[in-house]
Short mmCIF file of C-alpha atoms and ligand atoms in Angstrom, two decimals:
data_model
loop_
_atom_site.label_atom_id
_atom_site.label_comp_id
_atom_site.label_asym_id
_atom_site.label_seq_id
_atom_site.Cartn_x
_atom_site.Cartn_y
_atom_site.Cartn_z
CA MET A 30 168.64 165.36 170.83
CA ILE A 31 171.16 165.04 167.94
CA HIS A 32 169.13 162.00 166.99
CA GLY A 33 165.81 163.54 167.25
CA GLN A 34 166.99 166.44 165.49
CA ASN A 35 167.90 164.18 162.49
CA LYS A 36 164.88 162.61 162.81
CA ILE A 37 162.99 165.83 162.18
CA LEU A 38 165.34 166.85 159.15
CA LYS A 39 164.72 163.46 157.66
CA SER A 40 161.01 164.44 157.63
CA ASN A 41 161.86 167.67 156.20
CA LYS A 42 163.42 166.22 153.44
CA ILE A 43 160.61 164.01 152.62
CA MET A 44 158.17 166.73 152.81
CA VAL A 45 160.05 168.82 150.47
CA GLN A 46 160.46 165.90 148.02
CA MET A 47 156.70 165.20 148.48
CA ASN A 48 155.74 168.56 147.50
CA ALA A 49 158.37 168.58 144.58
CA LYS A 50 156.91 170.50 141.24
CA ILE A 51 158.56 170.59 138.07
CA ARG A 52 157.93 173.90 136.00
CA ILE A 53 157.66 173.63 132.61
CA ALA A 54 157.52 176.74 129.78
CA VAL A 55 155.47 176.30 126.87
CA GLN A 56 154.71 178.88 124.32
CA LYS A 57 151.68 181.17 125.27
CA SER A 58 150.02 181.65 121.79
CA GLY A 59 151.19 180.70 118.82
CA ARG A 60 152.18 177.55 116.45
CA LEU A 61 153.67 175.00 119.36
CA TYR A 62 150.77 176.33 121.88
CA GLU A 63 148.15 173.68 120.89
CA ASP A 64 150.32 170.75 120.15
CA SER A 65 152.46 171.39 123.72
CA VAL A 66 149.01 171.39 125.89
CA LYS A 67 147.65 168.47 123.63
CA LEU A 68 151.25 166.38 124.58
CA LEU A 69 150.60 167.06 128.23
CA LYS A 70 147.10 166.28 128.21
CA GLU A 71 147.58 162.79 126.70
CA CYS A 72 150.51 162.42 129.10
CA GLY A 73 146.97 162.29 131.46
CA ILE A 74 148.25 165.68 133.03
CA GLU A 75 145.45 167.74 133.72
CA LEU A 76 145.43 171.54 132.97
CA ARG A 77 143.25 174.25 134.93
CA ASN A 78 141.76 177.13 133.12
CA VAL A 79 144.50 177.03 130.66
CA LYS A 80 143.21 180.12 128.11
CA ASP A 81 144.67 183.45 128.74
CA ARG A 82 146.61 182.64 131.80
CA LEU A 83 150.34 183.30 132.47
CA LYS A 84 150.42 180.42 134.90
CA THR A 85 148.61 177.53 135.54
CA GLU A 86 149.01 173.99 137.59
CA SER A 87 147.88 170.19 137.50
CA ASP A 88 145.80 168.76 139.82
CA ASN A 89 146.94 165.15 139.19
CA PHE A 90 150.59 165.65 138.55
CA PRO A 91 153.17 168.13 140.63
CA LEU A 92 153.52 170.39 137.18
CA GLU A 93 153.36 173.83 137.26
CA VAL A 94 153.28 175.97 133.77
CA PHE A 95 154.09 178.85 132.19
CA PHE A 96 152.93 180.66 129.33
CA LEU A 97 155.29 182.78 127.39
CA ARG A 98 156.45 184.06 124.13
CA ASP A 99 158.72 180.76 122.95
CA ASP A 100 161.62 183.29 122.36
CA ASP A 101 161.68 183.59 125.59
CA ILE A 102 161.70 179.98 126.57
CA PRO A 103 165.27 179.15 126.34
CA GLN A 104 166.16 181.71 128.76
CA TYR A 105 163.63 181.20 131.58
CA VAL A 106 164.79 177.37 131.47
CA GLU A 107 168.87 178.39 131.22
CA ASP A 108 168.31 180.84 134.05
CA GLY A 109 166.28 178.30 136.16
CA VAL A 110 163.23 180.35 136.30
CA ALA A 111 161.16 177.17 134.82
CA ASP A 112 163.08 173.93 134.87
CA ILE A 113 161.91 172.48 131.57
CA GLY A 114 160.34 173.66 128.24
CA ILE A 115 158.98 172.69 125.02
CA VAL A 116 160.37 175.01 122.04
CA GLY A 117 161.22 174.96 118.50
CA GLU A 118 164.80 173.96 117.90
CA ASN A 119 164.84 177.02 115.57
CA VAL A 120 164.66 179.52 118.33
CA LEU A 121 166.48 176.98 120.62
CA PHE A 122 169.88 177.24 118.73
CA GLU A 123 169.26 181.08 117.74
CA LYS A 124 169.13 182.02 121.54
CA ASN A 125 172.34 179.60 121.77
CA LYS A 126 171.27 179.37 125.42
CA LYS A 127 173.09 176.87 127.82
CA THR A 128 170.06 173.78 128.03
CA THR A 129 169.91 170.04 127.48
CA VAL A 130 167.59 168.80 125.17
CA VAL A 131 166.08 165.83 126.72
CA GLU A 132 163.41 164.70 123.81
CA GLU A 133 162.26 165.45 119.99
CA LEU A 134 158.69 166.09 120.14
CA GLY A 135 157.77 165.61 116.42
CA PHE A 136 155.56 168.50 116.17
CA GLY A 137 156.21 172.23 114.86
CA LYS A 138 157.95 170.93 112.00
CA CYS A 139 159.73 173.42 109.34
CA ARG A 140 162.87 174.78 108.12
CA LEU A 141 164.92 177.55 108.11
CA SER A 142 165.70 178.17 104.33
CA ILE A 143 167.26 180.75 102.16
CA ALA A 144 165.17 182.02 99.43
CA VAL A 145 166.20 184.13 96.20
CA PRO A 146 163.53 186.33 94.00
CA ARG A 147 162.73 183.65 91.40
CA SER A 148 163.54 185.49 88.75
CA GLN A 149 167.54 185.40 90.35
CA GLN A 150 170.20 183.18 88.69
CA TYR A 151 171.31 180.98 91.45
CA ASP A 152 174.39 179.00 91.19
CA GLY A 153 174.93 177.85 95.31
CA VAL A 154 176.28 179.57 98.42
CA ALA A 155 179.07 181.61 96.52
CA THR A 156 176.20 183.77 94.85
CA LEU A 157 174.90 184.83 98.45
CA LYS A 158 178.30 186.99 98.54
CA GLY A 159 177.43 190.77 99.42
CA LYS A 160 174.36 189.92 99.32
CA ARG A 161 171.75 191.35 102.19
CA ILE A 162 170.25 188.72 103.65
CA ALA A 163 166.96 190.05 105.64
CA THR A 164 166.07 187.44 108.81
CA SER A 165 164.81 186.88 112.15
CA TYR A 166 167.83 184.42 112.77
CA PRO A 167 170.67 186.30 112.81
CA PHE A 168 173.13 184.30 114.77
CA LEU A 169 172.17 180.66 112.54
CA VAL A 170 172.34 182.61 109.41
CA ALA A 171 176.09 184.29 110.36
CA SER A 172 176.96 180.99 111.36
CA TYR A 173 176.09 179.26 108.30
CA LEU A 174 177.58 181.63 105.99
CA LYS A 175 180.71 181.38 107.88
CA GLN A 176 180.66 177.61 107.52
CA HIS A 177 180.46 178.36 104.00
CA ASN A 178 183.18 180.96 103.68
CA VAL A 179 180.49 183.57 102.17
CA GLU A 180 180.56 187.07 103.34
CA ALA A 181 177.00 188.68 103.29
CA ASP A 182 175.22 191.34 104.80
CA ILE A 183 172.77 190.34 107.81
CA HIS A 184 169.68 192.52 108.25
CA GLU A 185 167.91 191.50 111.22
CA ILE A 186 164.02 192.16 111.28
CA SER A 187 161.58 190.93 113.54
CA GLY A 188 158.39 189.52 111.12
CA SER A 189 157.33 189.25 107.56
CA VAL A 190 160.68 188.62 106.58
CA GLU A 191 159.23 187.10 102.90
CA ILE A 192 158.26 190.41 101.84
CA ALA A 193 161.85 192.39 102.62
CA PRO A 194 163.22 191.55 98.65
CA GLY A 195 159.91 192.91 97.09
CA ILE A 196 160.13 196.52 99.25
CA GLY A 197 163.80 196.75 98.45
CA LEU A 198 165.08 195.97 101.88
CA ALA A 199 166.95 192.99 100.89
CA ASP A 200 168.19 190.58 98.30
CA VAL A 201 167.66 187.35 99.79
CA VAL A 202 165.70 186.09 102.82
CA ALA A 203 166.31 183.47 105.66
CA ASP A 204 163.29 182.25 107.10
CA LEU A 205 161.06 179.38 108.27
CA VAL A 206 159.16 177.07 105.57
CA SER A 207 157.04 174.81 106.01
CA SER A 208 154.50 174.05 102.99
CA GLY A 209 156.78 176.84 100.95
CA SER A 210 153.47 178.71 99.87
CA THR A 211 154.27 182.13 101.47
CA LEU A 212 157.53 181.70 99.90
CA PHE A 213 156.11 181.02 96.47
CA MET A 214 153.26 184.08 97.02
CA ASN A 215 156.04 186.54 97.67
CA GLY A 216 157.79 185.69 94.38
CA LEU A 217 160.33 183.58 96.22
CA LYS A 218 162.27 180.14 95.80
CA GLU A 219 164.03 178.08 98.44
CA VAL A 220 167.53 177.33 97.69
CA GLU A 221 169.54 176.23 100.82
CA THR A 222 168.35 175.11 104.04
CA ILE A 223 170.27 176.03 106.98
CA LEU A 224 168.17 173.96 109.36
CA GLN A 225 165.69 171.29 109.90
CA SER A 226 163.40 172.19 113.12
CA GLN A 227 160.70 170.40 115.21
CA ALA A 228 159.97 170.97 118.69
CA VAL A 229 162.15 169.67 121.38
CA LEU A 230 161.51 169.31 125.55
CA ILE A 231 164.56 171.01 127.18
CA ARG A 232 166.04 170.87 130.53
CA ASN A 233 167.84 173.45 132.95
CA ASN A 234 171.17 172.10 133.08
CA GLY A 235 170.96 172.30 137.21
CA LEU A 236 167.95 170.18 137.88
CA GLY A 237 167.67 169.06 141.60
CA GLN A 238 167.37 165.47 142.10
CA PRO A 239 163.13 165.66 142.57
CA GLN A 240 162.97 167.55 139.41
CA LEU A 241 165.30 165.09 137.76
CA ASP A 242 162.74 162.10 139.22
CA LEU A 243 159.81 163.93 137.54
CA LEU A 244 161.15 164.70 134.59
CA ASP A 245 161.79 161.12 134.11
CA LYS A 246 158.18 160.24 135.00
CA LEU A 247 156.92 162.63 132.55
CA LEU A 248 159.35 161.51 129.80
CA PHE A 249 158.10 157.77 130.74
CA ARG A 250 154.74 159.17 129.45
CA ILE A 251 155.88 161.40 126.36
CA ARG A 252 157.53 158.23 125.01
CA SER A 253 154.61 155.84 125.40
CA VAL A 254 152.17 158.36 124.00
CA LYS A 255 155.05 158.96 120.92
CA LYS A 256 155.29 155.09 120.51
CA ALA A 257 151.79 154.48 120.36
CA LYS A 258 150.99 157.24 118.05
CA ARG A 259 153.80 155.15 115.50
CA ASN A 260 151.89 152.02 116.00
CA LYS A 261 149.00 150.64 114.86
CA TYR A 262 147.18 147.57 116.43
CA ILE A 263 146.04 145.07 113.70
CA LEU A 264 143.79 142.27 114.15
CA LEU A 265 143.28 140.01 110.85
CA ASN A 266 141.52 136.38 110.62
CA ALA A 267 143.39 133.87 108.46
CA PRO A 268 143.04 130.05 107.70
CA ASN A 269 144.98 128.31 110.17
CA GLU A 270 147.69 126.43 107.40
CA LYS A 271 148.58 130.12 107.13
CA ILE A 272 149.02 131.19 110.41
CA LYS A 273 153.01 130.35 109.98
CA GLU A 274 153.51 132.39 106.96
CA ILE A 275 151.37 135.69 108.57
CA ILE A 276 153.01 135.31 111.92
CA ALA A 277 156.34 135.43 110.08
CA LEU A 278 155.40 138.79 108.54
CA LEU A 279 154.35 140.51 112.03
CA PRO A 280 156.75 142.15 114.34
CA GLY A 281 154.66 142.56 117.56
CA MET A 282 155.62 143.39 120.59
CA LYS A 283 156.74 139.72 121.59
CA SER A 284 154.94 137.73 119.77
CA PRO A 285 151.38 138.04 118.27
CA THR A 286 148.03 136.42 119.98
CA VAL A 287 146.71 133.98 117.86
CA LEU A 288 143.07 132.83 118.84
CA PRO A 289 140.58 130.30 117.37
CA LEU A 290 137.39 131.94 115.59
CA ALA A 291 133.86 129.99 116.04
CA GLU A 292 134.80 128.56 112.38
CA SER A 293 136.80 125.85 112.45
CA GLY A 294 140.16 125.89 110.66
CA TRP A 295 140.18 129.78 111.31
CA SER A 296 142.11 131.53 113.43
CA SER A 297 142.27 135.71 114.28
CA VAL A 298 145.61 136.90 114.79
CA HIS A 299 146.15 140.53 116.61
CA SER A 300 149.60 142.21 116.58
CA VAL A 301 151.60 145.76 116.59
CA LEU A 302 152.60 147.46 113.35
CA ASP A 303 154.90 149.99 113.14
CA GLU A 304 153.51 153.21 111.05
CA ASP A 305 156.68 153.09 108.38
CA ALA A 306 156.27 149.53 107.25
CA PHE A 307 152.66 149.72 107.78
CA TRP A 308 150.87 149.71 103.98
CA ASP A 309 153.71 147.49 102.78
CA LYS A 310 152.82 145.04 105.40
CA ILE A 311 148.88 145.04 104.81
CA GLU A 312 149.75 143.84 101.51
CA GLN A 313 151.84 141.14 102.20
CA LEU A 314 149.39 140.10 104.98
CA LYS A 315 146.62 140.16 102.49
CA ALA A 316 148.43 138.42 99.82
CA ALA A 317 149.66 135.79 102.28
CA GLY A 318 146.01 135.21 103.10
CA ALA A 319 144.92 137.35 105.72
CA GLN A 320 140.88 138.24 105.69
CA GLY A 321 138.88 140.63 107.63
CA ILE A 322 141.83 143.08 108.34
CA LEU A 323 141.60 145.55 111.06
CA VAL A 324 143.13 148.67 111.92
CA ILE A 325 142.79 150.57 115.36
CA PRO A 326 145.00 153.55 117.14
CA ILE A 327 146.57 153.12 119.75
CA GLU A 328 146.03 155.34 122.55
CA LYS A 329 149.26 154.44 124.90
CA MET A 330 152.21 152.21 124.45
CA VAL A 331 153.89 151.32 127.92
CA MET A 332 156.91 149.15 127.43
O1 LIG B 424 154.66 184.93 120.20
P1 LIG B 424 155.35 183.93 119.92
O2 LIG B 424 156.98 185.22 119.46
O3 LIG B 424 155.51 182.96 121.18
O4 LIG B 424 155.34 183.63 118.38
P2 LIG B 424 155.68 183.68 117.20
O5 LIG B 424 155.22 184.43 116.50
O6 LIG B 424 157.26 184.02 117.49
O7 LIG B 424 156.04 181.87 116.74
P3 LIG B 424 154.97 180.89 115.91
O8 LIG B 424 153.75 180.75 116.84
O9 LIG B 424 154.59 181.57 114.77
O10 LIG B 424 155.85 179.58 115.87
C1 LIG B 424 156.30 179.26 116.67
C2 LIG B 424 157.12 178.01 116.38
O11 LIG B 424 156.41 177.07 115.49
C3 LIG B 424 158.15 178.33 115.34
O12 LIG B 424 159.67 178.97 116.03
C4 LIG B 424 158.83 177.29 114.85
O13 LIG B 424 159.51 176.44 115.60
C5 LIG B 424 157.49 176.54 114.56
N1 LIG B 424 156.88 176.64 113.30
C6 LIG B 424 156.52 175.60 112.17
C7 LIG B 424 156.68 177.73 112.73
C8 LIG B 424 156.27 177.05 111.00
N2 LIG B 424 156.33 175.96 111.12
C9 LIG B 424 156.17 178.45 109.89
N3 LIG B 424 155.66 177.88 108.98
N4 LIG B 424 157.09 178.77 112.62
C10 LIG B 424 156.67 180.04 111.94
N5 LIG B 424 156.46 179.51 110.65
C11 LIG B 424 155.69 180.75 109.42
C12 LIG B 424 157.18 181.30 108.82
O14 LIG B 424 157.95 182.34 109.47
C13 LIG B 424 156.92 181.62 107.31
O15 LIG B 424 156.21 183.35 107.53
O16 LIG B 424 154.83 180.08 108.40
C14 LIG B 424 155.29 181.22 107.43
C15 LIG B 424 155.49 179.84 106.50
O17 LIG B 424 155.01 178.80 106.11
P4 LIG B 424 154.70 178.17 104.73
O18 LIG B 424 153.93 177.14 105.36
O19 LIG B 424 154.24 178.97 104.08
O20 LIG B 424 155.75 177.76 104.28
ZN1 LIG B 425 158.84 184.28 118.65
#
């Protein structure tokens, strides 16, 4: 009898694990939406009817997607309403919720900066003393001021922060900047950087084992996609006597593939190049005698 019950319990557990899902919160619309959905797609996760939905599921990965305002994502993940989420570090650190960052995603890059009217003299953080600072990031700005022992007045406003000095609402702003053109068009200059930010994948701190396993699977895919983006596949031809020198320039994954060409005395070399050193390497390869260099994007890199 007991033996039988155990069997049932065991098979129930397997059923639960088989049906386990992971729930991810992503921005409903806005600057992170497209890159977030694109990342899932590049991970081979197909989503049903993404547009204008609050929730959707994948048919080929046990993933449920909740579309939310980015400001709400840290709270939902802390509470476990969603297991994981994609959010900007700016929002994550401002909300100061208890979650864990599992991966930097490399998109949504911006910085939270302090900017003052262009005509205003600025001689370091002490200049901010007693100033009225308009921002949507009161927590981060207050922490920054405290760290620099400066007392100032923080005015929290939810949007169009950049116009605050122009309409006399504040002396200074602390806002997100990417190209800098918004500040420029509003007669402001960037004087301090409070935070460099990008989108990150966060997780709830108390995930169960089935969700941790699914997160591992997802992370493996995300890392393969990221790695592929940083690398290029390269093919080149070279006379055989130059091959040794050329190979020495190529790191490759293990060692480069060398294939003989139809023309005798020549070979084709295939390898993988890191984006960082890319142009330097190409020049060195040409100088070493490489010809007909082809560079091809890589879709996934599974290591
Ligand atoms: O509706 P919801 O609350 O979800 O969206 P939201 O309006 O609060 O956020 P959204 O979609 O504007 O931005 C989402 C996230 O994108 C931010 O939290 C950042 O993590 C990231 N991100 C990256 C940016 C920028 N770049 C950015 N440039 N968020 C906002 N901006 C704004 C900035 O506030 C300023 O108004 O763009 C303007 C400055 O841009 P430049 O290029 O002129 O410097
Ligand atoms: Zn928001």
